[in-house]
Structures are given as structure tokens and as C-alpha cells.
mmCIF file of C-alpha atoms and ligand atoms in Angstrom:
data_model
loop_
_atom_site.group_PDB
_atom_site.id
_atom_site.type_symbol
_atom_site.label_atom_id
_atom_site.label_comp_id
_atom_site.label_asym_id
_atom_site.label_seq_id
_atom_site.Cartn_x
_atom_site.Cartn_y
_atom_site.Cartn_z
ATOM 1 C CA UNK A 10 6.469 7.369 14.123
ATOM 2 C CA UNK A 11 7.504 11.279 14.648
ATOM 3 C CA UNK A 12 10.894 12.011 15.756
ATOM 4 C CA UNK A 13 10.212 13.491 18.815
ATOM 5 C CA UNK A 14 8.027 10.677 19.996
ATOM 6 C CA UNK A 15 10.697 7.568 19.024
ATOM 7 C CA UNK A 16 9.805 4.977 21.640
ATOM 8 C CA UNK A 17 11.904 2.215 20.513
ATOM 9 C CA UNK A 18 15.137 3.152 22.618
ATOM 10 C CA UNK A 19 16.986 0.468 23.338
ATOM 11 C CA UNK A 20 18.678 0.122 27.117
ATOM 12 C CA UNK A 21 22.317 0.208 25.422
ATOM 13 C CA UNK A 22 21.335 3.236 23.213
ATOM 14 C CA UNK A 23 19.846 4.818 26.422
ATOM 15 C CA UNK A 24 23.488 3.727 28.684
ATOM 16 C CA UNK A 25 25.468 5.265 25.466
ATOM 17 C CA UNK A 26 23.705 8.404 25.878
ATOM 18 C CA UNK A 27 23.942 8.684 29.629
ATOM 19 C CA UNK A 28 27.383 7.569 29.738
ATOM 20 C CA UNK A 29 28.645 9.920 27.199
ATOM 21 C CA UNK A 30 31.243 12.724 28.221
ATOM 22 C CA UNK A 31 29.600 15.262 30.244
ATOM 23 C CA UNK A 32 30.501 18.314 28.203
ATOM 24 C CA UNK A 33 29.172 16.205 24.740
ATOM 25 C CA UNK A 34 26.246 15.345 26.588
ATOM 26 C CA UNK A 35 25.296 18.680 27.348
ATOM 27 C CA UNK A 36 25.919 19.875 24.197
ATOM 28 C CA UNK A 37 23.906 16.894 22.414
ATOM 29 C CA UNK A 38 21.055 17.643 24.866
ATOM 30 C CA UNK A 39 20.956 21.826 24.434
ATOM 31 C CA UNK A 40 21.029 20.850 20.598
ATOM 32 C CA UNK A 41 17.752 18.744 20.745
ATOM 33 C CA UNK A 42 16.306 21.066 23.317
ATOM 34 C CA UNK A 43 17.043 24.241 20.533
ATOM 35 C CA UNK A 44 15.154 21.931 18.084
ATOM 36 C CA UNK A 45 11.971 21.008 19.467
ATOM 37 C CA UNK A 46 11.406 23.978 21.964
ATOM 38 C CA UNK A 47 11.573 27.350 23.169
ATOM 39 C CA UNK A 48 14.706 27.194 25.267
ATOM 40 C CA UNK A 49 13.993 30.637 26.815
ATOM 41 C CA UNK A 50 10.629 29.560 28.387
ATOM 42 C CA UNK A 51 10.404 27.595 31.536
ATOM 43 C CA UNK A 52 7.042 26.205 32.760
ATOM 44 C CA UNK A 53 6.448 27.380 36.395
ATOM 45 C CA UNK A 54 4.240 25.280 38.514
ATOM 46 C CA UNK A 55 3.315 25.675 42.193
ATOM 47 C CA UNK A 56 2.863 22.379 44.486
ATOM 48 C CA UNK A 57 0.305 22.269 47.805
ATOM 49 C CA UNK A 58 0.117 19.494 50.091
ATOM 50 C CA UNK A 59 -3.728 19.167 50.510
ATOM 51 C CA UNK A 60 -3.902 16.287 52.972
ATOM 52 C CA UNK A 61 -0.692 16.240 54.746
ATOM 53 C CA UNK A 62 1.018 13.229 56.554
ATOM 54 C CA UNK A 63 -0.153 10.072 57.994
ATOM 55 C CA UNK A 64 0.416 8.108 54.836
ATOM 56 C CA UNK A 65 0.473 4.210 55.133
ATOM 57 C CA UNK A 66 2.670 3.394 52.581
ATOM 58 C CA UNK A 67 6.732 3.269 53.684
ATOM 59 C CA UNK A 68 8.500 5.104 50.718
ATOM 60 C CA UNK A 69 11.665 5.123 52.106
ATOM 61 C CA UNK A 70 12.809 8.866 51.263
ATOM 62 C CA UNK A 71 9.274 10.652 52.079
ATOM 63 C CA UNK A 72 8.371 12.680 55.305
ATOM 64 C CA UNK A 73 4.751 12.260 55.019
ATOM 65 C CA UNK A 74 5.052 8.212 55.646
ATOM 66 C CA UNK A 75 3.250 7.994 59.441
ATOM 67 C CA UNK A 76 5.573 5.490 60.195
ATOM 68 C CA UNK A 77 8.838 7.724 60.505
ATOM 69 C CA UNK A 78 8.924 9.971 63.079
ATOM 70 C CA UNK A 79 9.920 13.346 60.882
ATOM 71 C CA UNK A 80 8.192 16.275 62.868
ATOM 72 C CA UNK A 81 5.573 16.564 59.495
ATOM 73 C CA UNK A 82 2.312 17.813 61.231
ATOM 74 C CA UNK A 83 -0.645 15.751 60.236
ATOM 75 C CA UNK A 84 -2.982 17.796 58.112
ATOM 76 C CA UNK A 85 -6.750 16.355 57.140
ATOM 77 C CA UNK A 86 -8.100 17.618 53.828
ATOM 78 C CA UNK A 87 -7.763 21.087 53.232
ATOM 79 C CA UNK A 88 -11.329 23.096 52.510
ATOM 80 C CA UNK A 89 -11.805 23.992 48.846
ATOM 81 C CA UNK A 90 -11.758 27.913 49.209
ATOM 82 C CA UNK A 91 -8.517 27.850 51.066
ATOM 83 C CA UNK A 92 -6.858 25.797 48.276
ATOM 84 C CA UNK A 93 -8.407 28.058 45.444
ATOM 85 C CA UNK A 94 -7.191 31.047 47.464
ATOM 86 C CA UNK A 95 -3.434 29.560 47.378
ATOM 87 C CA UNK A 96 -3.855 28.950 43.762
ATOM 88 C CA UNK A 97 -5.029 32.514 43.283
ATOM 89 C CA UNK A 98 -2.143 34.231 44.766
ATOM 90 C CA UNK A 99 0.015 31.504 42.798
ATOM 91 C CA UNK A 100 -1.267 32.770 39.538
ATOM 92 C CA UNK A 101 -0.604 36.170 40.696
ATOM 93 C CA UNK A 102 2.927 35.279 41.359
ATOM 94 C CA UNK A 103 3.112 34.051 37.513
ATOM 95 C CA UNK A 104 2.516 30.215 38.129
ATOM 96 C CA UNK A 105 0.529 28.822 35.587
ATOM 97 C CA UNK A 106 0.284 25.065 36.707
ATOM 98 C CA UNK A 107 -1.217 23.880 39.934
ATOM 99 C CA UNK A 108 -0.355 20.890 41.421
ATOM 100 C CA UNK A 109 -2.267 19.483 44.459
ATOM 101 C CA UNK A 110 -0.613 16.530 46.157
ATOM 102 C CA UNK A 111 -2.036 14.180 49.066
ATOM 103 C CA UNK A 112 -0.139 11.720 51.199
ATOM 104 C CA UNK A 113 -2.800 9.281 50.335
ATOM 105 C CA UNK A 114 -1.747 5.464 49.233
ATOM 106 C CA UNK A 115 -4.516 5.134 46.505
ATOM 107 C CA UNK A 116 -7.661 7.773 46.111
ATOM 108 C CA UNK A 117 -10.905 6.187 48.048
ATOM 109 C CA UNK A 118 -14.511 6.613 46.084
ATOM 110 C CA UNK A 119 -15.555 8.733 49.352
ATOM 111 C CA UNK A 120 -16.470 12.895 50.060
ATOM 112 C CA UNK A 121 -12.956 13.412 50.100
ATOM 113 C CA UNK A 122 -12.579 12.306 46.616
ATOM 114 C CA UNK A 123 -15.395 14.572 45.592
ATOM 115 C CA UNK A 124 -14.318 17.786 47.333
ATOM 116 C CA UNK A 125 -10.988 17.040 45.407
ATOM 117 C CA UNK A 126 -12.819 17.014 42.068
ATOM 118 C CA UNK A 127 -14.478 20.124 43.217
ATOM 119 C CA UNK A 128 -10.689 21.908 43.732
ATOM 120 C CA UNK A 129 -9.931 20.830 40.307
ATOM 121 C CA UNK A 130 -13.028 22.349 38.632
ATOM 122 C CA UNK A 131 -12.243 25.366 40.927
ATOM 123 C CA UNK A 132 -8.576 26.036 39.576
ATOM 124 C CA UNK A 133 -9.284 25.132 36.188
ATOM 125 C CA UNK A 134 -11.862 28.005 36.249
ATOM 126 C CA UNK A 135 -9.159 30.343 37.275
ATOM 127 C CA UNK A 136 -7.519 29.468 33.668
ATOM 128 C CA UNK A 137 -4.615 27.352 35.431
ATOM 129 C CA UNK A 138 -3.509 23.456 34.210
ATOM 130 C CA UNK A 139 -4.468 21.624 37.290
ATOM 131 C CA UNK A 140 -2.575 18.453 38.119
ATOM 132 C CA UNK A 141 -3.084 16.298 41.218
ATOM 133 C CA UNK A 142 -0.782 13.706 42.872
ATOM 134 C CA UNK A 143 -2.800 11.272 45.131
ATOM 135 C CA UNK A 144 -1.849 8.002 44.797
ATOM 136 C CA UNK A 145 -3.131 5.117 42.779
ATOM 137 C CA UNK A 146 -6.189 5.435 40.769
ATOM 138 C CA UNK A 147 -8.981 3.560 39.089
ATOM 139 C CA UNK A 148 -9.956 3.823 35.531
ATOM 140 C CA UNK A 149 -13.301 5.411 36.559
ATOM 141 C CA UNK A 150 -11.493 7.780 39.068
ATOM 142 C CA UNK A 151 -9.304 9.058 36.577
ATOM 143 C CA UNK A 152 -12.182 9.658 34.247
ATOM 144 C CA UNK A 153 -13.998 11.581 36.961
ATOM 145 C CA UNK A 154 -10.642 13.599 37.203
ATOM 146 C CA UNK A 155 -10.845 14.421 33.662
ATOM 147 C CA UNK A 156 -14.347 15.426 33.523
ATOM 148 C CA UNK A 157 -13.871 17.987 36.500
ATOM 149 C CA UNK A 158 -11.123 19.479 33.974
ATOM 150 C CA UNK A 159 -7.721 17.522 35.388
ATOM 151 C CA UNK A 160 -5.118 18.973 33.149
ATOM 152 C CA UNK A 161 -2.343 16.613 34.031
ATOM 153 C CA UNK A 162 -1.817 13.505 36.997
ATOM 154 C CA UNK A 163 1.462 12.913 38.380
ATOM 155 C CA UNK A 164 2.396 9.561 39.423
ATOM 156 C CA UNK A 165 6.478 8.703 39.543
ATOM 157 C CA UNK A 166 8.425 5.563 38.729
ATOM 158 C CA UNK A 167 10.815 6.894 41.416
ATOM 159 C CA UNK A 168 13.557 4.573 39.988
ATOM 160 C CA UNK A 169 14.102 1.222 38.161
ATOM 161 C CA UNK A 170 11.803 -1.661 38.498
ATOM 162 C CA UNK A 171 14.710 -3.883 39.836
ATOM 163 C CA UNK A 172 15.602 -1.273 42.628
ATOM 164 C CA UNK A 173 11.641 -0.511 43.783
ATOM 165 C CA UNK A 174 11.694 -2.842 46.232
ATOM 166 C CA UNK A 175 14.667 -1.731 48.231
ATOM 167 C CA UNK A 176 12.600 1.847 48.568
ATOM 168 C CA UNK A 177 9.087 0.640 48.690
ATOM 169 C CA UNK A 178 7.635 -2.707 49.910
ATOM 170 C CA UNK A 179 3.678 -1.585 50.529
ATOM 171 C CA UNK A 180 2.995 -1.502 46.510
ATOM 172 C CA UNK A 181 4.827 -2.569 43.206
ATOM 173 C CA UNK A 182 5.687 -1.305 39.941
ATOM 174 C CA UNK A 183 3.019 -2.680 38.538
ATOM 175 C CA UNK A 184 0.333 -0.918 40.130
ATOM 176 C CA UNK A 185 2.167 2.435 39.778
ATOM 177 C CA UNK A 186 1.997 1.479 35.681
ATOM 178 C CA UNK A 187 -1.574 0.563 36.066
ATOM 179 C CA UNK A 188 -2.410 3.620 37.515
ATOM 180 C CA UNK A 189 -0.276 5.670 34.715
ATOM 181 C CA UNK A 190 -2.423 3.494 32.130
ATOM 182 C CA UNK A 191 -5.499 4.622 33.469
ATOM 183 C CA UNK A 192 -4.552 8.286 33.955
ATOM 184 C CA UNK A 193 -3.149 7.905 29.804
ATOM 185 C CA UNK A 194 -6.890 6.162 29.007
ATOM 186 C CA UNK A 195 -8.704 8.895 30.375
ATOM 187 C CA UNK A 196 -7.346 11.399 28.227
ATOM 188 C CA UNK A 197 -5.371 13.267 31.211
ATOM 189 C CA UNK A 198 -1.767 14.397 30.628
ATOM 190 C CA UNK A 199 1.019 12.243 32.260
ATOM 191 C CA UNK A 200 3.681 13.584 34.722
ATOM 192 C CA UNK A 201 5.725 10.739 35.376
ATOM 193 C CA UNK A 202 9.715 10.887 36.816
ATOM 194 C CA UNK A 203 11.791 9.878 39.656
ATOM 195 C CA UNK A 204 14.241 10.652 42.149
ATOM 196 C CA UNK A 205 18.329 10.244 42.345
ATOM 197 C CA UNK A 206 20.051 9.609 45.533
ATOM 198 C CA UNK A 207 18.047 6.587 46.744
ATOM 199 C CA UNK A 208 21.200 4.544 46.708
ATOM 200 C CA UNK A 209 20.270 3.458 43.272
ATOM 201 C CA UNK A 210 23.268 2.592 40.456
ATOM 202 C CA UNK A 211 23.657 4.271 37.808
ATOM 203 C CA UNK A 212 22.203 1.592 35.692
ATOM 204 C CA UNK A 213 19.112 1.776 37.924
ATOM 205 C CA UNK A 214 18.785 5.262 36.437
ATOM 206 C CA UNK A 215 19.131 4.293 32.862
ATOM 207 C CA UNK A 216 16.858 1.604 33.285
ATOM 208 C CA UNK A 217 14.232 4.199 34.504
ATOM 209 C CA UNK A 218 14.894 6.656 31.963
ATOM 210 C CA UNK A 219 14.454 3.758 29.245
ATOM 211 C CA UNK A 220 10.922 2.749 30.754
ATOM 212 C CA UNK A 221 10.081 6.424 30.749
ATOM 213 C CA UNK A 222 10.850 6.629 27.394
ATOM 214 C CA UNK A 223 9.741 3.438 25.848
ATOM 215 C CA UNK A 224 5.757 4.172 26.411
ATOM 216 C CA UNK A 225 3.356 4.226 23.774
ATOM 217 C CA UNK A 226 3.533 7.958 24.267
ATOM 218 C CA UNK A 227 6.020 9.742 26.432
ATOM 219 C CA UNK A 228 5.019 11.523 29.324
ATOM 220 C CA UNK A 229 4.143 14.976 28.947
ATOM 221 C CA UNK A 230 6.413 16.194 31.818
ATOM 222 C CA UNK A 231 9.004 14.024 33.289
ATOM 223 C CA UNK A 232 10.484 15.550 37.003
ATOM 224 C CA UNK A 233 13.599 14.797 37.976
ATOM 225 C CA UNK A 234 13.929 14.958 41.807
ATOM 226 C CA UNK A 235 16.975 15.464 43.891
ATOM 227 C CA UNK A 236 16.197 13.543 47.098
ATOM 228 C CA UNK A 237 15.297 15.911 49.933
ATOM 229 C CA UNK A 238 16.874 14.284 52.588
ATOM 230 C CA UNK A 239 14.764 14.360 55.442
ATOM 231 C CA UNK A 240 15.559 13.937 59.348
ATOM 232 C CA UNK A 241 13.487 10.460 60.395
ATOM 233 C CA UNK A 242 13.447 8.781 56.976
ATOM 234 C CA UNK A 243 15.303 5.947 56.223
ATOM 235 C CA UNK A 244 17.116 7.907 53.907
ATOM 236 C CA UNK A 245 18.231 10.849 56.014
ATOM 237 C CA UNK A 246 22.071 9.986 55.863
ATOM 238 C CA UNK A 247 22.081 9.262 51.996
ATOM 239 C CA UNK A 248 25.238 10.982 50.542
ATOM 240 C CA UNK A 249 24.316 14.674 48.640
ATOM 241 C CA UNK A 250 23.331 14.201 45.129
ATOM 242 C CA UNK A 251 25.652 15.336 42.908
ATOM 243 C CA UNK A 252 24.906 18.327 40.452
ATOM 244 C CA UNK A 253 26.962 16.337 37.583
ATOM 245 C CA UNK A 254 24.236 13.218 38.230
ATOM 246 C CA UNK A 255 21.414 15.429 37.977
ATOM 247 C CA UNK A 256 23.034 17.204 35.070
ATOM 248 C CA UNK A 257 22.968 13.704 33.276
ATOM 249 C CA UNK A 258 19.564 12.965 34.164
ATOM 250 C CA UNK A 259 18.080 15.946 32.587
ATOM 251 C CA UNK A 260 19.998 15.918 29.385
ATOM 252 C CA UNK A 261 19.377 11.979 28.941
ATOM 253 C CA UNK A 262 16.165 12.790 29.505
ATOM 254 C CA UNK A 263 16.017 15.922 27.188
ATOM 255 C CA UNK A 264 17.746 13.359 24.316
ATOM 256 C CA UNK A 265 15.170 10.182 24.407
ATOM 257 C CA UNK A 266 11.876 12.954 24.996
ATOM 258 C CA UNK A 267 12.234 15.788 23.008
ATOM 259 C CA UNK A 268 9.538 17.319 23.537
ATOM 260 C CA UNK A 269 8.968 16.531 26.584
ATOM 261 C CA UNK A 270 8.575 19.024 29.824
ATOM 262 C CA UNK A 271 11.777 17.993 31.768
ATOM 263 C CA UNK A 272 11.316 19.291 35.165
ATOM 264 C CA UNK A 273 14.200 20.148 37.601
ATOM 265 C CA UNK A 274 12.090 19.465 40.459
ATOM 266 C CA UNK A 275 13.183 19.309 44.557
ATOM 267 C CA UNK A 276 16.601 19.674 45.420
ATOM 268 C CA UNK A 277 16.978 23.252 43.969
ATOM 269 C CA UNK A 278 17.640 24.989 47.685
ATOM 270 C CA UNK A 279 20.943 23.015 47.948
ATOM 271 C CA UNK A 280 21.757 24.169 44.025
ATOM 272 C CA UNK A 281 23.492 27.617 43.467
ATOM 273 C CA UNK A 282 22.250 29.358 40.144
ATOM 274 C CA UNK A 283 25.445 28.469 38.236
ATOM 275 C CA UNK A 284 24.220 24.758 38.872
ATOM 276 C CA UNK A 285 20.731 25.534 37.941
ATOM 277 C CA UNK A 286 21.506 27.090 34.989
ATOM 278 C CA UNK A 287 23.545 24.482 33.459
ATOM 279 C CA UNK A 288 20.325 22.003 34.278
ATOM 280 C CA UNK A 289 18.230 24.537 31.695
ATOM 281 C CA UNK A 290 21.221 24.601 29.326
ATOM 282 C CA UNK A 291 21.211 20.566 29.473
ATOM 283 C CA UNK A 292 17.046 21.091 28.755
ATOM 284 C CA UNK A 293 15.654 21.577 31.969
ATOM 285 C CA UNK A 294 12.384 23.646 31.090
ATOM 286 C CA UNK A 295 10.089 23.563 34.340
ATOM 287 C CA UNK A 296 10.612 24.068 37.537
ATOM 288 C CA UNK A 297 8.466 23.920 40.874
ATOM 289 C CA UNK A 298 8.249 27.241 42.301
ATOM 290 C CA UNK A 299 7.308 29.201 45.479
ATOM 291 C CA UNK A 300 8.658 28.793 49.200
ATOM 292 C CA UNK A 301 7.605 25.381 49.865
ATOM 293 C CA UNK A 302 7.379 21.939 47.781
ATOM 294 C CA UNK A 303 5.073 19.352 49.617
ATOM 295 C CA UNK A 304 6.641 19.917 53.167
ATOM 296 C CA UNK A 305 10.006 20.763 52.612
ATOM 297 C CA UNK A 306 11.805 24.326 51.757
ATOM 298 C CA UNK A 307 12.036 25.442 48.061
ATOM 299 C CA UNK A 308 13.616 29.046 46.464
ATOM 300 C CA UNK A 309 10.667 31.397 46.809
ATOM 301 C CA UNK A 310 9.286 33.353 44.301
ATOM 302 C CA UNK A 311 11.702 36.657 44.474
ATOM 303 C CA UNK A 312 14.715 34.209 43.910
ATOM 304 C CA UNK A 313 13.598 32.302 41.210
ATOM 305 C CA UNK A 314 12.561 35.927 39.326
ATOM 306 C CA UNK A 315 16.161 37.287 39.943
ATOM 307 C CA UNK A 316 17.227 33.794 38.387
ATOM 308 C CA UNK A 317 15.026 34.179 35.164
ATOM 309 C CA UNK A 318 15.915 37.826 34.562
ATOM 310 C CA UNK A 319 19.652 37.249 35.169
ATOM 311 C CA UNK A 320 19.444 33.615 32.854
ATOM 312 C CA UNK A 321 16.612 35.340 30.393
ATOM 313 C CA UNK A 322 14.323 33.144 30.884
ATOM 314 C CA UNK A 323 10.311 33.605 31.206
ATOM 315 C CA UNK A 324 7.550 32.035 32.266
ATOM 316 C CA UNK A 325 5.684 29.935 29.906
ATOM 317 C CA UNK A 326 1.973 30.601 29.279
ATOM 318 C CA UNK A 327 -0.755 27.758 30.175
ATOM 319 C CA UNK A 328 -2.134 25.527 27.819
ATOM 320 C CA UNK A 329 0.349 26.510 25.381
ATOM 321 C CA UNK A 330 0.489 23.337 23.414
ATOM 322 C CA UNK A 331 -3.103 23.634 23.106
ATOM 323 C CA UNK A 332 -3.221 27.185 21.651
ATOM 324 C CA UNK A 333 -0.616 26.197 19.485
ATOM 325 C CA UNK A 334 -2.707 23.394 18.151
ATOM 326 C CA UNK A 335 -5.569 25.580 17.454
ATOM 327 C CA UNK A 336 -3.492 28.326 15.315
ATOM 328 C CA UNK A 337 -2.346 25.503 12.928
ATOM 329 C CA UNK A 338 -5.605 24.295 12.418
ATOM 330 C CA UNK A 339 -6.927 27.631 11.876
ATOM 331 C CA UNK A 340 -4.022 28.800 9.424
HETATM 332 N N1 LIG B 28 1.596 9.834 47.692
HETATM 333 C C1 LIG B 28 1.175 10.282 46.484
HETATM 334 C C2 LIG B 28 2.112 8.955 45.581
HETATM 335 O O1 LIG B 28 3.082 8.823 46.249
HETATM 336 O O2 LIG B 28 2.326 8.914 44.332
HETATM 337 C C3 LIG B 28 1.537 11.733 46.230
HETATM 338 C C4 LIG B 28 2.558 12.212 47.001
HETATM 339 S S1 LIG B 28 4.334 11.995 46.849
HETATM 340 C C5 LIG B 28 4.588 13.170 48.121
HETATM 341 C C6 LIG B 28 4.761 12.513 44.864
HETATM 342 C C7 LIG B 28 6.102 12.264 45.033
HETATM 343 O O3 LIG B 28 7.296 13.084 45.858
HETATM 344 C C8 LIG B 28 6.826 10.615 45.342
HETATM 345 O O4 LIG B 28 6.552 10.011 44.337
HETATM 346 C C9 LIG B 28 8.248 11.221 45.236
HETATM 347 O O5 LIG B 28 8.922 10.972 43.736
HETATM 348 C C10 LIG B 28 8.182 12.694 45.689
HETATM 349 N N2 LIG B 28 9.060 12.846 46.629
HETATM 350 C C11 LIG B 28 8.401 12.895 47.785
HETATM 351 N N3 LIG B 28 9.370 12.907 48.820
HETATM 352 C C12 LIG B 28 10.373 13.079 48.321
HETATM 353 C C13 LIG B 28 11.814 13.711 48.670
HETATM 354 N N4 LIG B 28 12.085 13.329 50.374
HETATM 355 N N5 LIG B 28 12.669 13.644 48.151
HETATM 356 C C14 LIG B 28 12.433 14.002 46.430
HETATM 357 N N6 LIG B 28 11.412 13.531 46.083
HETATM 358 C C15 LIG B 28 10.311 13.539 47.179
HETATM 359 C C1 LIG B 29 7.745 15.595 42.157
HETATM 360 O O1 LIG B 29 8.149 14.759 41.128
HETATM 361 N N1 LIG B 29 7.923 16.103 43.014
HETATM 362 C C2 LIG B 29 7.074 16.712 44.003
HETATM 363 C C3 LIG B 29 5.820 16.456 43.197
HETATM 364 N N2 LIG B 29 6.110 15.858 42.027
HETATM 365 C C4 LIG B 29 4.503 16.034 43.810
HETATM 366 C C5 LIG B 29 7.122 16.337 45.333
HETATM 367 C C6 LIG B 29 8.597 16.713 45.673
HETATM 368 C C7 LIG B 29 8.526 16.646 47.325
HETATM 369 C C8 LIG B 29 9.447 16.791 48.144
HETATM 370 C C9 LIG B 29 9.681 16.378 49.583
HETATM 371 C C10 LIG B 29 8.456 17.132 50.192
HETATM 372 O O2 LIG B 29 8.463 18.836 50.226
HETATM 373 O O3 LIG B 29 7.444 16.616 51.101
HETATM 374 FE FE1 LIG B 30 2.815 8.635 50.854
HETATM 375 FE FE2 LIG B 30 3.328 9.293 48.450
HETATM 376 FE FE3 LIG B 30 5.052 9.767 50.661
HETATM 377 FE FE4 LIG B 30 4.791 7.165 49.847
HETATM 378 S S1 LIG B 30 5.563 9.055 48.602
HETATM 379 S S2 LIG B 30 4.521 7.907 51.641
HETATM 380 S S3 LIG B 30 2.544 7.072 49.153
HETATM 381 S S4 LIG B 30 2.726 10.549 50.339
#
């Protein structure tokens, strides 16, 4: 097994890393990051909600669940051309990955899915890495997405298997794992992470990181989201996520999965540039850019450009792994 894809971590080992004294943890994570990645490079992804709100699931954090009164406007599936306009603008602003999100429990084999397949083809032809997050998928649906040129599929575990039913009752952890298998088997890269601030314990976070880092192959991206507390959701009054907890999660993920893109995801509007700098030092090398996540605010491209300039960071080019692999094969 490659040292960068070690997947026999024990829960105790993950625990020991997670609970290291903070500066020691950051130092070790920064060392791993330096060894395996170009630390100046950050992947810049843009999100677009292509179908918004009205979701039948009961995820306690989510502003798009129909059962909570969050003021999110329900919007049917967007037209392909409108989506491609957004993708072009994101590309012009420096984004290399475009992620389309739908407030669906699962994909159905209908005209909406055919339209999403067309969107995937269109974004792919712009030279961007295309990602989707559409809920549960069957094997056949994952294959259709792969054939359309899908590069990554986002499907988060969100928390530990033990805490899952406190947050979501309308599906199971195993449902999530099954979709992730289908994605992997279709040859699409896996984007899978979680949220902190749901009321989980440190052990729940450790167990989630353990599940992710002991998959047969590490997910290519692991988004670490800080809960965005949305009024009307059951978690609206949860305490704000402690930045040190975010850093601990990112650093542990970096040590466990050295080559994975660890994404500093939701929650950046509540973080200072200095706090985000610590996250990059601790191994984060991907962000969502653009002034909106799916339904909630995010720093603007301009703010992030200023931060990148200040910290000496640059946007990672699209399909870099494939280009590097092709160069190795030629030489
Ligand atoms: N419906 C699909 C699903 O659940 O897989 C795709 C869209 S869903 C909004 C994608 C992810 O966004 C969720 O798995 C969750 O991790 C994240 N998310 C949703 N609401 C959030 C919030 N308020 N704060 C942080 N992350 C959130
Ligand atoms: C992920 O891990 N975080 C993104 C993306 N994957 C789909 C979503 C964050 C959503 C935050 C709440 C909202 O904007 O609706
Ligand atoms: Fe629906 Fe996804 Fe939100 Fe859950 S996280 S309510 S499945 S949109």
C-alpha cells in the first residue's frame, strides 16, 4: 500500500492524532501537506444550486428541507443554458471545478435527470472539472453520469454512523455508503466529508474521519463544513463552531489522507483571514468560491483574491492529477 493511501488506521490512532496538542497537530499536518502537495495551490470550486428547496428529507441542518420554515424560495430544475452561463462566469473568475447541487433525496430516471446529464456534458466541454451532488444514486445512474463526463460526485457522510439518526431520520448511513460505492465503481472521483457543529462529540468526529480514511480508496476530496446556522432549522440555535475545532478536523484529515483535497467548505463568512490562513497551514487546499454556497452567503471572488494574494496562494489548474500522470507516462 502507498504511504499516502494508508487505510488501516485504527480508531485509537485517529483519536491520538486528533487529540495532539494543537500546535503539534498543526505542525505535523503542515509537514505531511508539504511532503505530498504543493502548499501554494488551492483548488477553487464554485457551487450552483440547480434545483432549490422543497426537499422531502429531514436533515436537521438543511435550509432546503421542505418541513422547515427557512424562507428559501423553491426553484424547479434550471435550464441547461442558464447553468452553462453560470459555469462560464465561474471559469472566468478563476474557478476550475463547478459543482451542481440539487435538493433531491435521490435521482429519478426521468427528464430532469436527462437534463442534468446534458448539463454535465456542457460543463465538461468548457474544460472544467464537473461535480454533482444530487442525493442517492443507483449503479446505473452513476454510470450514466460517468459517461456524460462527470468528474466528481459529492455525497457527505456528515457525521458518525452513531450520531447520524439524531440528525437525519429519513435515510440511513448505509444508504449513504451504498451510493458512495456506486460512485466509486462507476469510476467517478469521490467527494465526501461532513459538518461540525451539529451537536456531535469529539468521538463522533473521530469516527467519521476514521470511516473516511479506511475506505478502500480515500475520497479524492473531503469537504469540512462548519454548520451554517439557518433560522427555521432545528439547529438554528446551536453554538457557533469553534475555529480551533475546524483546524483540528482539517489537520487530522490531512494527516490521515495525505493526498486528498481537504476543502475548507461552509462557514467561511464567519472566519477571519487569519483563521482561514491557519486552516490552509493545517492542510486545507480547496475552497468554495463565489458569493453564494447553495442558499447561504460565502465570501466574494474579490475577497478571496485579496486573501490569496496576501497569503501567497494560487488557484490549482483543472485536471492536474491527470496531467501529472500523463507527463510521468511520457517521460
Ligand atoms: N440533497 C443532496 C444531499 O443531501 O446529498 C445534495 C445537496 S446537500 C445540500 C449537500 C450537503 O450540503 C449536505 O450533505 C451537507 O453536508 C451540506 N449542508 C447542507 N446544509 C448545510 C448547512 N446549513 N451547513 C453546512 N453544510 C450544509
Ligand atoms: C459540501 O460539503 N458543502 C457544500 C457542497 N458540499 C454541496 C454545501 C454547503 C451548503 C451550505 C448551506 C447552503 O448554502 O444551503
Ligand atoms: Fe435534502 Fe440534501 Fe438538504 Fe438533506 S441535505 S434536506 S437531502 S437537500
